[in-house]
Coordinates of C-alpha atoms in Angstrom, one line a residue:
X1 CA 82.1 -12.9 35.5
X2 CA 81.9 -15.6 32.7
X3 CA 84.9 -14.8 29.9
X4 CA 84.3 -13.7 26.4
X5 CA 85.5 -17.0 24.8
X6 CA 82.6 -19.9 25.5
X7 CA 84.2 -23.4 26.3
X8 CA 81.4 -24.6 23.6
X9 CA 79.1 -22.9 21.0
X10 CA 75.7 -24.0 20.4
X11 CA 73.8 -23.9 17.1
X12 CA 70.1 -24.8 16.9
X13 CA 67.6 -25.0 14.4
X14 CA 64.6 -22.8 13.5
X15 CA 62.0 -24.9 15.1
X16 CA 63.4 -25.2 18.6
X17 CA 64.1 -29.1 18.0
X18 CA 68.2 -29.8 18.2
X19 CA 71.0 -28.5 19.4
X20 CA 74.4 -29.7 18.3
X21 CA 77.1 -29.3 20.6
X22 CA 80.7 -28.5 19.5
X23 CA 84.5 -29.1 21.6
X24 CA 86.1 -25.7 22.2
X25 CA 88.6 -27.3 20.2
X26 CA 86.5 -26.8 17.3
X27 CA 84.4 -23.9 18.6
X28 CA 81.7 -24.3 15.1
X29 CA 78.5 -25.7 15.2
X30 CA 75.6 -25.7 12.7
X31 CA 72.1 -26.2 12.1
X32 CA 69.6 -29.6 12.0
X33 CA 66.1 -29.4 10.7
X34 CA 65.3 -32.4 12.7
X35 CA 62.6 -33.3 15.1
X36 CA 64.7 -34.7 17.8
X37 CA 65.3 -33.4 21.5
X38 CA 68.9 -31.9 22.3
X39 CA 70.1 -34.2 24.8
X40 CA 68.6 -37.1 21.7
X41 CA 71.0 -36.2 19.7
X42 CA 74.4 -37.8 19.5
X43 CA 78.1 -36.3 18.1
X44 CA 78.8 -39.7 17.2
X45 CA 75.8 -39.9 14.5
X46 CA 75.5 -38.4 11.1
X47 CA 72.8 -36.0 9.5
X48 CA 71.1 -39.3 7.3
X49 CA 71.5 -41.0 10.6
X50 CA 69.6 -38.3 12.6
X51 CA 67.2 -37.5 9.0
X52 CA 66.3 -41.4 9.0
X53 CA 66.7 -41.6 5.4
X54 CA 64.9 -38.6 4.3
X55 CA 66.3 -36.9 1.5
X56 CA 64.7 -34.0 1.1
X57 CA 65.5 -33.2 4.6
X58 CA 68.8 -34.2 4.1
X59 CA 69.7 -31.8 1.0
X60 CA 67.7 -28.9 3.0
X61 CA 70.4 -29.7 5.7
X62 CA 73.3 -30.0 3.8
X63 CA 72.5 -26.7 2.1
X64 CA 71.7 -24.7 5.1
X65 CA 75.3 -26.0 6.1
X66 CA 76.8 -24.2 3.1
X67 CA 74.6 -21.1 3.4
X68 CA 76.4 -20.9 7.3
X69 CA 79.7 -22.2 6.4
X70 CA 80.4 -21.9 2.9
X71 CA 83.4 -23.8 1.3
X72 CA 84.2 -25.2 4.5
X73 CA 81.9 -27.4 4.6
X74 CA 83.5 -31.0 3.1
X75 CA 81.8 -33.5 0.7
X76 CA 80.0 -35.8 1.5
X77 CA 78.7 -34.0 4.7
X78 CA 75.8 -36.0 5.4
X79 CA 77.9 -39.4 5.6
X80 CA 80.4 -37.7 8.9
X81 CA 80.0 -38.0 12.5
X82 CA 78.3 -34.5 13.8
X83 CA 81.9 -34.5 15.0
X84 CA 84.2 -35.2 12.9
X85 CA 82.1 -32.3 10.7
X86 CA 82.8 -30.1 13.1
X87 CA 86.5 -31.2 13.0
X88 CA 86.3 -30.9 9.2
X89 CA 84.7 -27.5 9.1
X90 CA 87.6 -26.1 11.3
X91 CA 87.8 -23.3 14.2
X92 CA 84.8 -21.0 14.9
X93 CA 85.9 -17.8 12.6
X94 CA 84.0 -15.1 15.5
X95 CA 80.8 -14.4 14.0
X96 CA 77.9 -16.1 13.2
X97 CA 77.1 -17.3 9.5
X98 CA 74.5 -15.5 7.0
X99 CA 71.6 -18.6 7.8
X100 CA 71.8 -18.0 11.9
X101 CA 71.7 -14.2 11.3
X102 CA 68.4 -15.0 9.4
X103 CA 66.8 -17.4 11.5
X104 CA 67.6 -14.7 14.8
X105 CA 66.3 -12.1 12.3
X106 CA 63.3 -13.7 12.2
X107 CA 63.0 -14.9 15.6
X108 CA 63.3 -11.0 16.8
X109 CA 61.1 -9.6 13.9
X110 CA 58.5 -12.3 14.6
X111 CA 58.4 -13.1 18.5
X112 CA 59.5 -10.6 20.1
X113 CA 57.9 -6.6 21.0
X114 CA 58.3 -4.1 19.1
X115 CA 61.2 -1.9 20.4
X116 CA 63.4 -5.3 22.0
X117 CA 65.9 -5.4 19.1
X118 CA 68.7 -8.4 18.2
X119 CA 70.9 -5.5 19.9
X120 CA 68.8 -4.7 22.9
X121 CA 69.0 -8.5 24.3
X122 CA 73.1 -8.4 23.5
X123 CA 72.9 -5.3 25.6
X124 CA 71.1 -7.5 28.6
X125 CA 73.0 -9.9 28.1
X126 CA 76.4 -7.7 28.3
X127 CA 74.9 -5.5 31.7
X128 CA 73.4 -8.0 33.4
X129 CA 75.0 -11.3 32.4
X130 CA 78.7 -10.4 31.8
X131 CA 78.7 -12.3 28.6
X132 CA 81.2 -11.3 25.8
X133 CA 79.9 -11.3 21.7
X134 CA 81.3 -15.0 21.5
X135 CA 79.2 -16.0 24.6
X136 CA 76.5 -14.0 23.3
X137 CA 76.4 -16.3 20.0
X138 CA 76.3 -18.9 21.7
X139 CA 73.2 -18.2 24.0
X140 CA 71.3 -16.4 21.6
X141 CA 71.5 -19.9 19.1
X142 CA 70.2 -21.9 22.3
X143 CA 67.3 -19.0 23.0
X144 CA 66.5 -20.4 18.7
X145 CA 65.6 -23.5 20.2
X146 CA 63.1 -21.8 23.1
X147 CA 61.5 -19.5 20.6
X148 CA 58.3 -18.4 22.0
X149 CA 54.8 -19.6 20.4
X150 CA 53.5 -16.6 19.5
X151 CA 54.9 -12.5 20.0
X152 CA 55.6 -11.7 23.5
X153 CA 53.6 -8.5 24.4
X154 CA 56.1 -5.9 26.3
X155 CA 59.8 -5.7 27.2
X156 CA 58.8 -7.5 30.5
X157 CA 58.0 -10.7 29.2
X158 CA 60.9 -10.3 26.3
X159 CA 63.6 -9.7 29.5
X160 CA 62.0 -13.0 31.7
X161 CA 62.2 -15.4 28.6
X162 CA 65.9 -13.9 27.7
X163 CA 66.6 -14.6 31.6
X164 CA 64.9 -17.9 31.2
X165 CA 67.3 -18.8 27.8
X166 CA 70.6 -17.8 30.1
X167 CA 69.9 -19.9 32.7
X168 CA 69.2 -22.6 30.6
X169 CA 72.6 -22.3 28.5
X170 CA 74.3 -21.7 31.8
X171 CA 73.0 -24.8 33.2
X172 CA 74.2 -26.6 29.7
X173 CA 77.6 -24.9 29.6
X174 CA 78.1 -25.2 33.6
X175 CA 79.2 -21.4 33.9
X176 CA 77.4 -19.1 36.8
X177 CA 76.2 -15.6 36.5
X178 CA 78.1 -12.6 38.4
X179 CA 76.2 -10.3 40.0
X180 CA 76.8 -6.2 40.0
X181 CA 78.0 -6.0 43.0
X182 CA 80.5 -8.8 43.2
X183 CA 84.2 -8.0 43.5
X184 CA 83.4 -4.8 44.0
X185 CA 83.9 -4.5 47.7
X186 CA 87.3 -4.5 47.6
X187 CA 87.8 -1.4 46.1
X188 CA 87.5 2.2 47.7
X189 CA 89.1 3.4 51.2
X190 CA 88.5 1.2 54.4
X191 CA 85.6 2.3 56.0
X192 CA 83.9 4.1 53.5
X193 CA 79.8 3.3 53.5
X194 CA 78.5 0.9 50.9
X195 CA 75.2 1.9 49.8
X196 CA 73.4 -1.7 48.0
X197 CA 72.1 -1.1 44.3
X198 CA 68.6 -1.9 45.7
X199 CA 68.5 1.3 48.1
X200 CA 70.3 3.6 45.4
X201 CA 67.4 2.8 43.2
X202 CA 64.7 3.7 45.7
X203 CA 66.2 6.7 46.5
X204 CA 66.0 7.8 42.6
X205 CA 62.5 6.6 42.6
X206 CA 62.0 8.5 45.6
X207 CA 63.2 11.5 43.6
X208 CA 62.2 11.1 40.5
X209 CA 58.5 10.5 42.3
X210 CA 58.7 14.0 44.0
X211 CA 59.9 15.7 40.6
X212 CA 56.6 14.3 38.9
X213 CA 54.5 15.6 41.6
X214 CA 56.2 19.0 41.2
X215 CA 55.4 19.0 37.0
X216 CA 52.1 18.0 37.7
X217 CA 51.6 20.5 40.3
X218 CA 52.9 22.8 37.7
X219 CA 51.1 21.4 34.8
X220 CA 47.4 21.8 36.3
X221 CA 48.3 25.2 37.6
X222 CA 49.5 25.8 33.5
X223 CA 46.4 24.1 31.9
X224 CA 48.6 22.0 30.2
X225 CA 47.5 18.2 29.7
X226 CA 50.4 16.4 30.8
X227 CA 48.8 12.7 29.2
X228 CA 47.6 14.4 25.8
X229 CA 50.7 13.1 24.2
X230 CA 50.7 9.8 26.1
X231 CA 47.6 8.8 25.2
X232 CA 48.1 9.9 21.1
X233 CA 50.8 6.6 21.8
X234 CA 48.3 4.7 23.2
X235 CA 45.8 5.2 20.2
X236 CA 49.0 4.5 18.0
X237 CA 50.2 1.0 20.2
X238 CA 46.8 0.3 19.5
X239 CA 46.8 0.6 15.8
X240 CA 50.0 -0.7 15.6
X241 CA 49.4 -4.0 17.6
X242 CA 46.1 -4.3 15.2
X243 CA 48.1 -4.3 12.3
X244 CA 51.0 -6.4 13.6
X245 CA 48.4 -9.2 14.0
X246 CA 47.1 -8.9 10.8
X247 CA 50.5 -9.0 9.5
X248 CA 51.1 -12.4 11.9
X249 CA 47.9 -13.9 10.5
X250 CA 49.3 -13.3 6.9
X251 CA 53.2 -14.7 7.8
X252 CA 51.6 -17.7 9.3
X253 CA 49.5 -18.8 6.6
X254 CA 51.6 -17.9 4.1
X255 CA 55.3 -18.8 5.3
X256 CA 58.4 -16.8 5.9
X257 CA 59.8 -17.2 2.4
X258 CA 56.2 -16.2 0.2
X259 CA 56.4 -13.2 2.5
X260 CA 60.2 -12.2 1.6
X261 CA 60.0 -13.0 -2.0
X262 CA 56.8 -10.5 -2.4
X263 CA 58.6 -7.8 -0.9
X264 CA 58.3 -4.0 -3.0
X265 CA 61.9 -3.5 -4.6
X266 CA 61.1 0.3 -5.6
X267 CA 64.0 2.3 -4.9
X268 CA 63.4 6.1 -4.4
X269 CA 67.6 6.3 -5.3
X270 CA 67.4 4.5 -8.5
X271 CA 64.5 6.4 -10.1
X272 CA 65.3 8.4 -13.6
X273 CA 63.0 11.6 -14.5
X274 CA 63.1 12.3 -18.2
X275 CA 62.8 15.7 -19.2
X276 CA 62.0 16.2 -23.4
X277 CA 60.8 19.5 -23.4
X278 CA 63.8 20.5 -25.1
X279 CA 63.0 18.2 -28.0
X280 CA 59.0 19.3 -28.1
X281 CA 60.3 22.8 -28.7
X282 CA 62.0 21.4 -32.0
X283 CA 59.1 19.6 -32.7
X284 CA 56.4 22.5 -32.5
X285 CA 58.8 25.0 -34.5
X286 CA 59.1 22.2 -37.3
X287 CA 55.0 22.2 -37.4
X288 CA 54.8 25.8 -37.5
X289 CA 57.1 25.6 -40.3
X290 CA 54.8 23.0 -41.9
X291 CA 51.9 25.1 -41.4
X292 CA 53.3 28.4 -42.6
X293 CA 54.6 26.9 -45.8
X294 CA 51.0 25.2 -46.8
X295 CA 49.6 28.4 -46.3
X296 CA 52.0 30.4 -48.4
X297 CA 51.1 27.5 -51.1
X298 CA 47.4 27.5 -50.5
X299 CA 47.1 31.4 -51.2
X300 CA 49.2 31.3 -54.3
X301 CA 47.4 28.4 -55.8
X302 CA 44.2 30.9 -55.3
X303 CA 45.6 33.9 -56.7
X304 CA 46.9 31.9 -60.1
X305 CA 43.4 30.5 -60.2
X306 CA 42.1 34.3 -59.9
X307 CA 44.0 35.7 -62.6
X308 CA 43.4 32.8 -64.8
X309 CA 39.3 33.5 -64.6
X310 CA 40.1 37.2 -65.4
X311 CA 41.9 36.2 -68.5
X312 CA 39.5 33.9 -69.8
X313 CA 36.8 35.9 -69.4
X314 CA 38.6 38.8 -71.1
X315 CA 39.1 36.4 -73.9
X316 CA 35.3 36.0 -74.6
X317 CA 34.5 39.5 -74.4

């Protein structure tokens, strides 16, 4: 089984172009926006070497290389030897940088079936491959440069190009694959039957065939409708795969970053409900106040108006 720490690690660039190999001794690697084939590109040239004088391209580089690397990353970056920046930048520090978490991000939220997660192809990769988290890395920044045209449709097609990305890298990395069964023949008493993986799993389809026959049998017998629920998923995968491609039609035209920058930031956490009902109390009993005191006014200003007719007209008489 191939060991946890790679003799190389591998980082490649969003569009599938380069990949920049690194000595163990060095165990870093990093990103090249260029439009050159991997076995093109040579340790012994620099970025404006491989960017033929592009500046643009260059900067883009150079930053990506401090998104990934941070203050590691020495001046002058562009001027060095792929390898004596990968000298500069120092030892691999375990875990991949904040730009290749986004670009496999992406590569996962955009390519792949819905349901085959970042962490369900390490999980492959672990079961069926034998490949520690460094290894891991280092395969999963190779499968950036194999990224498939458009989203693959089920888990089966996800699993064949994931199998198709580790033979690849071990081809590149000259390491072979263990399978299940090997080294495991030594173990267990002398004599005892060895039953292959193969036949075990026939005989558990074998059984789990006969215990659908028996809910089935049960099920029509009930009046139950076994496929009601399946087929609501159906109607739902439909929907669902509808909408995906709408959502793919909209990414591709309007790029990655117009599509993360329009996100919604509402926060359900961070919303405030002001409650003044406490203050509108103060504010009606002030009005009735008001009110009650122009009234009291209002009458009196009629009754000394009253009396002031009566006395007048007293006065004539």
């Amino acid at each position: 089984m191939v060991g946890d720490q790679p003799q190389s690690l591998e980082i490649a660039d969003s569009s599938g172009a380069t990949v920049l190999k690194i000595e163990r001794n060095s165990g870093c690697g990093f990103e090249l926006n260029v439009h050159h084939p991997v076995a093109d590109v040579s340790a012994l040239k620099s970025i404006k070497a491989l960017v033929g004088g592009k500046s643009t391209l260059q900067n883009e580089i150079v930053g990506d290389l401090h998104k990934e690397f941070g203050s590691k990353v020495p001046d002058k970056a562009e001027e060095l030897s792929l390898r004596d920046l990968a000298a500069a930048i120092g030892a691999f520090g375990g875990s991949l940088g904040k730009h290749t978490q986004a670009q496999l991000a992406r590569l996962f939220g955009s390519k792949m079936p819905g349901g085959f997660s970042l962490s369900s192809a390490r999980s492959i990769l672990q079961s069926t491959y034998g490949l520690g988290l460094q290894r891991q890395d280092a395969l999963l920044l190779v499968a950036l440069t194999m990224e498939p045209p458009s989203r693959l449709s089920g888990d089966t097609e996800a699993k064949a190009w994931l199998g198709t990305v580790a033979q690849v890298y071990a081809a590149k990395e000259g390491v072979s694959y263990a399978t299940a069964s090997a080294g495991g023949g030594s173990s267990g008493q002398a004599g005892a039957p060895v039953i292959s993986s193969a036949e075990m799993e026939k005989m558990q389809q074998k059984q789990h065939e006969h215990t659908r026959q028996q809910i089935q049998v049960l099920a029509r017998y009930g009046g139950m409708d076994l496929r009601e629920g399946t087929r609501l998923v159906e109607r739902e995968q439909a929907n669902s795969s509808k909408l995906q491609a709408k959502l793919d039609r909209v990414s591709a035209e309007l790029g990655d970053e117009l599509m993360d920058g329009v996100q919604p930031l509402f926060d359900a956490r961070k919303a405030r409900n002001f409650d003044s009902s406490w203050n509108w109390v103060r504010q009606e009993a002030y009005e009735l106040i008001q009110q009650a005191i122009a009234n009291c006014t209002s009458d009196s200003a009629n009754i000394s108006a009253h009396v002031d007719d009566a006395s007048l007209q007293r006065l004539k008489n």
